[in-house]
PDB file of C-alpha atoms (C1' of nucleotides) in Angstrom:
ATOM      1  CA  MET A   1     -20.705  29.607  -5.399  1.00 50.00           C
ATOM      2  CA  ASN A   2     -19.320  31.643  -8.009  1.00 55.00           C
ATOM      3  CA  THR A   3     -17.557  31.902 -11.961  1.00 56.00           C
ATOM      4  CA  SER A   4     -14.394  30.708 -11.778  1.00 63.00           C
ATOM      5  CA  PHE A   5     -15.240  27.347 -10.005  1.00 69.00           C
ATOM      6  CA  LYS A   6     -18.001  27.063 -13.181  1.00 69.00           C
ATOM      7  CA  GLU A   7     -15.290  27.540 -15.208  1.00 69.00           C
ATOM      8  CA  SER A   8     -12.356  25.355 -13.961  1.00 71.00           C
ATOM      9  CA  PHE A   9     -15.485  21.858 -13.985  1.00 76.00           C
ATOM     10  CA  ASP A  10     -17.355  22.723 -16.345  1.00 77.00           C
ATOM     11  CA  TYR A  11     -16.346  20.554 -19.077  1.00 78.00           C
ATOM     12  CA  LEU A  12     -15.263  17.861 -16.353  1.00 78.00           C
ATOM     13  CA  PHE A  13     -19.216  17.051 -14.664  1.00 85.00           C
ATOM     14  CA  GLU A  14     -22.640  17.537 -14.983  1.00 86.00           C
ATOM     15  CA  GLU A  15     -24.943  19.789 -14.400  1.00 85.00           C
ATOM     16  CA  GLU A  16     -26.329  18.283 -10.728  1.00 87.00           C
ATOM     17  CA  LEU A  17     -23.260  17.293  -9.452  1.00 88.00           C
ATOM     18  CA  ILE A  18     -21.460  20.477 -10.020  1.00 88.00           C
ATOM     19  CA  ASN A  19     -24.598  21.905  -8.321  1.00 88.00           C
ATOM     20  CA  GLU A  20     -24.041  19.123  -5.292  1.00 89.00           C
ATOM     21  CA  ILE A  21     -21.004  20.191  -5.395  1.00 88.00           C
ATOM     22  CA  GLY A  22     -21.314  24.572  -4.952  1.00 87.00           C
ATOM     23  CA  ARG A  23     -23.357  24.106  -2.262  1.00 89.00           C
ATOM     24  CA  ILE A  24     -21.166  20.918   0.025  1.00 89.00           C
ATOM     25  CA  GLY A  25     -17.769  22.573  -1.143  1.00 89.00           C
ATOM     26  CA  VAL A  26     -16.318  25.387   0.951  1.00 91.00           C
ATOM     27  CA  LYS A  27     -13.909  27.424  -0.804  1.00 91.00           C
ATOM     28  CA  LYS A  28     -10.300  28.379   0.504  1.00 92.00           C
ATOM     29  CA  SER A  29      -7.565  30.394  -0.244  1.00 94.00           C
ATOM     30  CA  PHE A  30      -3.443  29.669  -0.091  1.00 94.00           C
ATOM     31  CA  LYS A  31      -0.880  32.118  -0.246  1.00 92.00           C
ATOM     32  CA  GLN A  32       1.775  31.545  -2.765  1.00 90.00           C
ATOM     33  CA  ASP A  33       4.409  29.617  -0.491  1.00 89.00           C
ATOM     34  CA  THR A  34       2.480  27.688   2.279  1.00 91.00           C
ATOM     35  CA  ILE A  35       1.761  24.896   3.347  1.00 92.00           C
ATOM     36  CA  ILE A  36      -1.377  23.542   2.651  1.00 92.00           C
ATOM     37  CA  ILE A  37      -0.550  19.901   4.111  1.00 91.00           C
ATOM     38  CA  GLU A  38       2.257  19.020   5.467  1.00 91.00           C
ATOM     39  CA  ILE A  39       3.207  15.331   5.947  1.00 89.00           C
ATOM     40  CA  GLY A  40       2.097  13.406   8.966  1.00 89.00           C
ATOM     41  CA  ASP A  41      -1.483  15.432   9.175  1.00 88.00           C
ATOM     42  CA  TYR A  42      -4.868  13.290   8.874  1.00 86.00           C
ATOM     43  CA  ILE A  43      -6.704  14.748   6.381  1.00 85.00           C
ATOM     44  CA  LYS A  44     -10.632  15.319   6.129  1.00 83.00           C
ATOM     45  CA  SER A  45     -11.616  16.316   3.323  1.00 84.00           C
ATOM     46  CA  MET A  46     -10.533  16.728  -0.541  1.00 86.00           C
ATOM     47  CA  PRO A  47      -8.729  19.108  -2.615  1.00 89.00           C
ATOM     48  CA  LEU A  48     -10.076  20.877  -6.328  1.00 89.00           C
ATOM     49  CA  LEU A  49      -8.099  22.823  -7.198  1.00 91.00           C
ATOM     50  CA  ILE A  50      -9.347  25.943  -9.093  1.00 90.00           C
ATOM     51  CA  SER A  51      -6.311  28.074  -9.742  1.00 90.00           C
ATOM     52  CA  GLY A  52      -2.914  27.374  -9.696  1.00 92.00           C
ATOM     53  CA  ALA A  53      -0.171  25.575  -8.957  1.00 93.00           C
ATOM     54  CA  ILE A  54       0.683  22.879  -6.080  1.00 94.00           C
ATOM     55  CA  LYS A  55       4.213  21.525  -5.221  1.00 92.00           C
ATOM     56  CA  ILE A  56       3.815  17.722  -4.233  1.00 91.00           C
ATOM     57  CA  LEU A  57       7.373  17.415  -1.477  1.00 90.00           C
ATOM     58  CA  ARG A  58       8.185  14.297  -0.712  1.00 88.00           C
ATOM     59  CA  GLU A  59      11.066  14.007   2.607  1.00 84.00           C
ATOM     60  CA  ASP A  60      13.489  12.339   4.522  1.00 76.00           C
ATOM     61  CA  GLU A  61      14.552  11.283   7.748  1.00 71.00           C
ATOM     62  CA  ASN A  62      16.800  13.888   8.694  1.00 71.00           C
ATOM     63  CA  GLY A  63      14.104  16.953   6.595  1.00 72.00           C
ATOM     64  CA  ASP A  64      15.471  17.214   2.816  1.00 76.00           C
ATOM     65  CA  GLU A  65      13.655  17.589   0.667  1.00 83.00           C
ATOM     66  CA  LEU A  66      12.816  16.062  -3.599  1.00 88.00           C
ATOM     67  CA  VAL A  67      10.049  16.978  -5.158  1.00 90.00           C
ATOM     68  CA  LEU A  68       7.206  14.517  -6.939  1.00 89.00           C
ATOM     69  CA  TYR A  69       5.295  16.511  -8.628  1.00 89.00           C
ATOM     70  CA  TYR A  70       2.772  19.546  -9.354  1.00 92.00           C
ATOM     71  CA  LEU A  71      -0.856  19.529  -9.407  1.00 92.00           C
ATOM     72  CA  GLU A  72      -2.797  22.426 -11.937  1.00 88.00           C
ATOM     73  CA  LYS A  73      -5.968  23.630 -12.471  1.00 84.00           C
ATOM     74  CA  GLY A  74      -8.508  21.126 -12.233  1.00 81.00           C
ATOM     75  CA  ASP A  75      -6.627  18.262 -10.649  1.00 85.00           C
ATOM     76  CA  THR A  76      -6.371  17.138  -7.190  1.00 84.00           C
ATOM     77  CA  CYS A  77      -4.325  15.891  -4.930  1.00 80.00           C
ATOM     78  CA  ALA A  78      -4.250  11.021  -5.164  1.00 78.00           C
ATOM     79  CA  MET A  79      -2.563  11.340  -1.530  1.00 78.00           C
ATOM     80  CA  THR A  80      -5.755  12.639  -0.478  1.00 78.00           C
ATOM     81  CA  LEU A  81      -8.053   9.833  -2.305  1.00 78.00           C
ATOM     82  CA  SER A  82      -6.221   7.677  -1.173  1.00 79.00           C
ATOM     83  CA  CYS A  83      -5.924   8.896   3.131  1.00 73.00           C
ATOM     84  CA  CYS A  84      -9.584   9.687   2.658  1.00 69.00           C
ATOM     85  CA  MET A  85      -9.910   5.490   1.183  1.00 70.00           C
ATOM     86  CA  GLY A  86      -8.064   4.435   4.679  1.00 69.00           C
ATOM     87  CA  GLN A  87      -7.129   5.968   8.021  1.00 69.00           C
ATOM     88  CA  SER A  88      -3.659   6.414   7.387  1.00 75.00           C
ATOM     89  CA  LYS A  89      -1.866   9.866   7.410  1.00 85.00           C
ATOM     90  CA  SER A  90      -0.228  12.231   4.761  1.00 87.00           C
ATOM     91  CA  LYS A  91       2.868  10.985   3.983  1.00 87.00           C
ATOM     92  CA  ILE A  92       3.870  13.987   1.990  1.00 89.00           C
ATOM     93  CA  ARG A  93       4.060  17.815   1.237  1.00 91.00           C
ATOM     94  CA  ALA A  94       1.517  19.907  -0.941  1.00 92.00           C
ATOM     95  CA  VAL A  95       3.604  23.406  -0.544  1.00 92.00           C
ATOM     96  CA  ALA A  96       1.550  26.085  -2.598  1.00 93.00           C
ATOM     97  CA  GLU A  97       3.809  26.927  -5.538  1.00 92.00           C
ATOM     98  CA  THR A  98       0.825  30.216  -6.031  1.00 92.00           C
ATOM     99  CA  ASP A  99      -1.722  31.773  -5.041  1.00 92.00           C
ATOM    100  CA  VAL A 100      -4.097  29.049  -4.561  1.00 93.00           C
ATOM    101  CA  GLU A 101      -7.980  28.872  -4.501  1.00 92.00           C
ATOM    102  CA  LEU A 102      -9.594  24.787  -4.457  1.00 91.00           C
ATOM    103  CA  ILE A 103     -12.322  23.644  -2.716  1.00 91.00           C
ATOM    104  CA  MET A 104     -12.630  21.285  -0.285  1.00 90.00           C
ATOM    105  CA  LEU A 105     -14.642  19.060   0.275  1.00 89.00           C
ATOM    106  CA  PRO A 106     -15.160  16.541   3.236  1.00 87.00           C
ATOM    107  CA  LYS A 107     -14.377  13.685   2.427  1.00 83.00           C
ATOM    108  CA  GLU A 108     -17.739  11.427   3.575  1.00 84.00           C
ATOM    109  CA  ASN A 109     -19.845  12.988  -0.369  1.00 84.00           C
ATOM    110  CA  MET A 110     -16.575  12.334  -2.010  1.00 82.00           C
ATOM    111  CA  ALA A 111     -17.112   8.012  -1.911  1.00 83.00           C
ATOM    112  CA  THR A 112     -20.852   8.252  -2.403  1.00 88.00           C
ATOM    113  CA  TRP A 113     -20.691  10.639  -4.700  1.00 90.00           C
ATOM    114  CA  LEU A 114     -18.829   7.159  -6.399  1.00 88.00           C
ATOM    115  CA  GLY A 115     -21.885   5.503  -6.530  1.00 89.00           C
ATOM    116  CA  THR A 116     -24.386   8.306  -8.368  1.00 90.00           C
ATOM    117  CA  TYR A 117     -22.291  10.138 -10.240  1.00 90.00           C
ATOM    118  CA  LYS A 118     -21.245   8.914 -13.116  1.00 90.00           C
ATOM    119  CA  THR A 119     -18.153  11.824 -14.808  1.00 90.00           C
ATOM    120  CA  TRP A 120     -17.699  11.515 -10.724  1.00 90.00           C
ATOM    121  CA  GLN A 121     -15.985   7.888 -10.720  1.00 91.00           C
ATOM    122  CA  ASN A 122     -14.410   8.625 -13.750  1.00 91.00           C
ATOM    123  CA  TYR A 123     -12.744  12.019 -12.788  1.00 90.00           C
ATOM    124  CA  ILE A 124     -11.492   9.954  -9.647  1.00 89.00           C
ATOM    125  CA  LEU A 125     -10.336   7.431 -11.736  1.00 90.00           C
ATOM    126  CA  GLN A 126      -8.342  10.117 -13.901  1.00 90.00           C
ATOM    127  CA  SER A 127      -6.375  11.226 -11.423  1.00 90.00           C
ATOM    128  CA  TYR A 128      -5.239   8.756  -9.889  1.00 89.00           C
ATOM    129  CA  HIS A 129      -4.247   7.703 -13.214  1.00 92.00           C
ATOM    130  CA  ASN A 130      -2.638  10.678 -13.984  1.00 91.00           C
ATOM    131  CA  ARG A 131      -1.359  10.721 -10.318  1.00 89.00           C
ATOM    132  CA  MET A 132       0.417   7.322 -10.896  1.00 90.00           C
ATOM    133  CA  GLU A 133       1.718   8.166 -14.477  1.00 90.00           C
ATOM    134  CA  GLU A 134       3.501  11.427 -13.416  1.00 88.00           C
ATOM    135  CA  LEU A 135       4.807   9.627 -10.114  1.00 89.00           C
ATOM    136  CA  LEU A 136       6.220   7.464 -12.183  1.00 91.00           C
ATOM    137  CA  GLU A 137       8.420  10.002 -14.889  1.00 88.00           C
ATOM    138  CA  ALA A 138       8.945  11.369 -11.193  1.00 88.00           C
ATOM    139  CA  VAL A 139      11.175   8.045 -11.030  1.00 87.00           C
ATOM    140  CA  ASP A 140      12.051   7.278 -14.128  1.00 86.00           C
ATOM    141  CA  THR A 141      13.809  11.073 -13.843  1.00 85.00           C
ATOM    142  CA  ILE A 142      15.629  10.471 -10.657  1.00 82.00           C
ATOM    143  CA  ALA A 143      16.353   7.314 -10.841  1.00 81.00           C
ATOM    144  CA  PHE A 144      17.824   8.098 -15.264  1.00 79.00           C
ATOM    145  CA  LEU A 145      18.596  10.879 -15.943  1.00 79.00           C
ATOM    146  CA  LYS A 146      21.646  13.060 -15.356  1.00 83.00           C
ATOM    147  CA  MET A 147      22.009  15.716 -12.793  1.00 90.00           C
ATOM    148  CA  ASP A 148      21.638  18.556 -15.494  1.00 88.00           C
ATOM    149  CA  GLU A 149      18.472  17.005 -17.105  1.00 90.00           C
ATOM    150  CA  ARG A 150      16.994  16.942 -14.268  1.00 91.00           C
ATOM    151  CA  LEU A 151      17.432  20.207 -13.644  1.00 94.00           C
ATOM    152  CA  PHE A 152      16.787  21.607 -16.950  1.00 94.00           C
ATOM    153  CA  LYS A 153      13.294  19.509 -16.585  1.00 93.00           C
ATOM    154  CA  TYR A 154      12.113  21.402 -13.635  1.00 94.00           C
ATOM    155  CA  LEU A 155      13.111  24.648 -14.661  1.00 94.00           C
ATOM    156  CA  LYS A 156      10.604  24.135 -17.569  1.00 94.00           C
ATOM    157  CA  ASP A 157       7.936  22.441 -15.542  1.00 92.00           C
ATOM    158  CA  LYS A 158       8.430  25.531 -13.667  1.00 93.00           C
ATOM    159  CA  ALA A 159       7.606  27.518 -16.461  1.00 94.00           C
ATOM    160  CA  MET A 160       5.017  25.554 -16.775  1.00 93.00           C
ATOM    161  CA  VAL A 161       2.911  25.008 -14.047  1.00 91.00           C
ATOM    162  CA  THR A 162       3.593  29.515 -13.846  1.00 90.00           C
ATOM    163  CA  HIS A 163       3.377  30.293 -16.909  1.00 91.00           C
ATOM    164  CA  ASN A 164       5.659  32.417 -16.336  1.00 91.00           C
ATOM    165  CA  ASP A 165       9.006  31.488 -18.404  1.00 92.00           C
ATOM    166  CA  VAL A 166      10.338  34.094 -16.128  1.00 94.00           C
ATOM    167  CA  LEU A 167      11.065  32.410 -12.597  1.00 93.00           C
ATOM    168  CA  GLN A 168      12.054  33.859 -10.198  1.00 92.00           C
ATOM    169  CA  VAL A 169      13.643  31.870  -8.116  1.00 94.00           C
ATOM    170  CA  THR A 170      17.542  31.649  -5.543  1.00 94.00           C
ATOM    171  CA  HIS A 171      20.414  28.402  -7.516  1.00 94.00           C
ATOM    172  CA  LYS A 172      19.931  28.038  -3.623  1.00 94.00           C
ATOM    173  CA  GLN A 173      15.851  27.461  -2.971  1.00 93.00           C
ATOM    174  CA  ILE A 174      16.302  24.879  -6.144  1.00 94.00           C
ATOM    175  CA  SER A 175      19.145  23.105  -4.983  1.00 94.00           C
ATOM    176  CA  GLU A 176      16.667  21.967  -1.382  1.00 91.00           C
ATOM    177  CA  ASP A 177      14.490  21.321  -4.333  1.00 92.00           C
ATOM    178  CA  LEU A 178      15.933  19.180  -6.114  1.00 93.00           C
ATOM    179  CA  HIS A 179      18.101  17.549  -3.409  1.00 91.00           C
ATOM    180  CA  THR A 180      21.546  18.235  -3.958  1.00 92.00           C
ATOM    181  CA  SER A 181      24.268  21.557  -3.191  1.00 93.00           C
ATOM    182  CA  ARG A 182      23.769  25.023  -4.495  1.00 93.00           C
ATOM    183  CA  VAL A 183      27.895  25.090  -6.776  1.00 94.00           C
ATOM    184  CA  VAL A 184      26.391  22.491  -8.214  1.00 94.00           C
ATOM    185  CA  ILE A 185      23.399  23.618  -9.658  1.00 95.00           C
ATOM    186  CA  SER A 186      25.334  27.124  -9.663  1.00 95.00           C
ATOM    187  CA  ARG A 187      27.418  25.111 -11.931  1.00 94.00           C
ATOM    188  CA  LEU A 188      24.642  23.221 -13.864  1.00 94.00           C
ATOM    189  CA  LEU A 189      22.575  26.734 -15.311  1.00 95.00           C
ATOM    190  CA  LYS A 190      26.318  28.360 -16.277  1.00 93.00           C
ATOM    191  CA  LYS A 191      26.244  25.682 -18.743  1.00 93.00           C
ATOM    192  CA  LEU A 192      22.119  25.987 -19.768  1.00 93.00           C
ATOM    193  CA  GLU A 193      23.335  29.323 -20.180  1.00 93.00           C
ATOM    194  CA  ASN A 194      26.692  29.025 -22.516  1.00 91.00           C
ATOM    195  CA  GLU A 195      23.859  26.438 -25.228  1.00 91.00           C
ATOM    196  CA  HIS A 196      21.306  29.475 -24.785  1.00 91.00           C
ATOM    197  CA  LYS A 197      18.435  27.363 -23.017  1.00 93.00           C
ATOM    198  CA  ILE A 198      18.171  30.034 -20.129  1.00 93.00           C
ATOM    199  CA  LYS A 199      19.639  33.269 -18.922  1.00 94.00           C
ATOM    200  CA  LEU A 200      20.824  34.273 -15.850  1.00 93.00           C
ATOM    201  CA  PHE A 201      20.421  36.505 -13.399  1.00 93.00           C
ATOM    202  CA  ARG A 202      20.182  37.420  -9.724  1.00 91.00           C
ATOM    203  CA  ASN A 203      17.215  35.613  -8.515  1.00 92.00           C
ATOM    204  CA  SER A 204      15.855  35.199 -11.151  1.00 93.00           C
ATOM    205  CA  ILE A 205      15.494  32.564 -14.083  1.00 95.00           C
ATOM    206  CA  LYS A 206      14.122  33.301 -17.805  1.00 95.00           C
ATOM    207  CA  VAL A 207      14.259  29.773 -19.593  1.00 94.00           C
ATOM    208  CA  LEU A 208      14.370  29.936 -23.202  1.00 90.00           C
ATOM    209  CA  GLU A 209      13.558  26.614 -24.298  1.00 79.00           C
ATOM    210  CA  LEU A 210      10.292  25.810 -23.728  1.00 75.00           C
TER     211      LEU A 210
ATOM    212  C1'  DA B   1      30.756  52.401   5.727  1.00 80.30           C
ATOM    213  C1'  DC B   2      29.594  47.970   6.667  1.00 80.30           C
ATOM    214  C1'  DA B   3      27.333  43.431   7.039  1.00 80.30           C
ATOM    215  C1'  DT B   4      24.521  39.863   4.770  1.00 80.30           C
ATOM    216  C1'  DT B   5      23.134  37.341   1.236  1.00 80.30           C
ATOM    217  C1'  DA B   6      23.690  35.112  -3.700  1.00 80.30           C
ATOM    218  C1'  DA B   7      26.518  33.649  -7.009  1.00 80.30           C
ATOM    219  C1'  DG B   8      31.480  31.915  -9.999  1.00 80.30           C
ATOM    220  C1'  DT B   9      35.678  29.606 -10.116  1.00 80.30           C
ATOM    221  C1'  DG B  10      39.549  26.446  -8.278  1.00 80.30           C
ATOM    222  C1'  DA B  11      40.982  22.802  -6.340  1.00 80.30           C
ATOM    223  C1'  DT B  12      40.432  17.883  -4.029  1.00 80.30           C
ATOM    224  C1'  DT B  13      37.671  12.946  -3.965  1.00 80.30           C
TER     225       DT B  13
ATOM    226  C1'  DA C   1      28.057  15.030  -8.049  1.00 80.30           C
ATOM    227  C1'  DA C   2      29.912  16.512  -3.799  1.00 80.30           C
ATOM    228  C1'  DT C   3      32.842  19.699  -0.390  1.00 80.30           C
ATOM    229  C1'  DC C   4      35.825  23.189   0.605  1.00 80.30           C
ATOM    230  C1'  DA C   5      37.465  27.306   0.421  1.00 80.30           C
ATOM    231  C1'  DC C   6      37.627  31.599  -1.903  1.00 80.30           C
ATOM    232  C1'  DT C   7      36.330  35.594  -4.289  1.00 80.30           C
ATOM    233  C1'  DT C   8      32.978  38.563  -6.634  1.00 80.30           C
ATOM    234  C1'  DA C   9      28.715  41.172  -7.183  1.00 80.30           C
ATOM    235  C1'  DA C  10      24.508  43.018  -5.744  1.00 80.30           C
ATOM    236  C1'  DT C  11      21.709  44.908  -1.842  1.00 80.30           C
ATOM    237  C1'  DG C  12      20.120  46.075   2.535  1.00 80.30           C
ATOM    238  C1'  DT C  13      21.061  48.747   6.880  1.00 80.30           C
TER     239       DT C  13
END
DNA sequence: ACATTAAGTGATT
DNA sequence: AATCACTTAATGT
């Protein structure tokens, strides 16, 4: 396999495992905004994220979306893990937030590796732990924070995963991610701008306070 | 020049 | 916080 992969996982796994992943894994790329996993998909392999960021969404019966959390380099998808264990379908949608590179591993291997590689076991358990934390954070955000705080957190998160304080996004797109209306977003963004936390442009927003 | 899309705003619920 | 109705500004054809 290639060097970008090693760089990403060097510090996580022993050499043997790295080599095995290199042998078995299949590298895939996704362009920005493409859907990587759709709700209802059966999952036959699990992804390891090498570069880029992935947005994890939930959707209700009307097709309205809500962003749960982001995945970054070195992360894997906990939904995939639980899908691989059981035989259930994906209950979330994964969309490439930026251009994405990842390695697909057949689900058969990830089960056997749990026994053979200590570092792998650690990684999987740790991933579950992290995802769980992020999920709780997402619940807190939705349940306890007001819309303006949610919005600012959303902007900061987005700036974080893209490593760019200038976000290429319209008010309408934001309202869809946060499951609210465009007018509300426009108003709150205006307020944030007056508080000098952000700067507004057409089709983009610069985050000033990170 | 005209149509389309993004964004701003007051009023109402 | 959501919705309506309307305005203004930017951009594409």
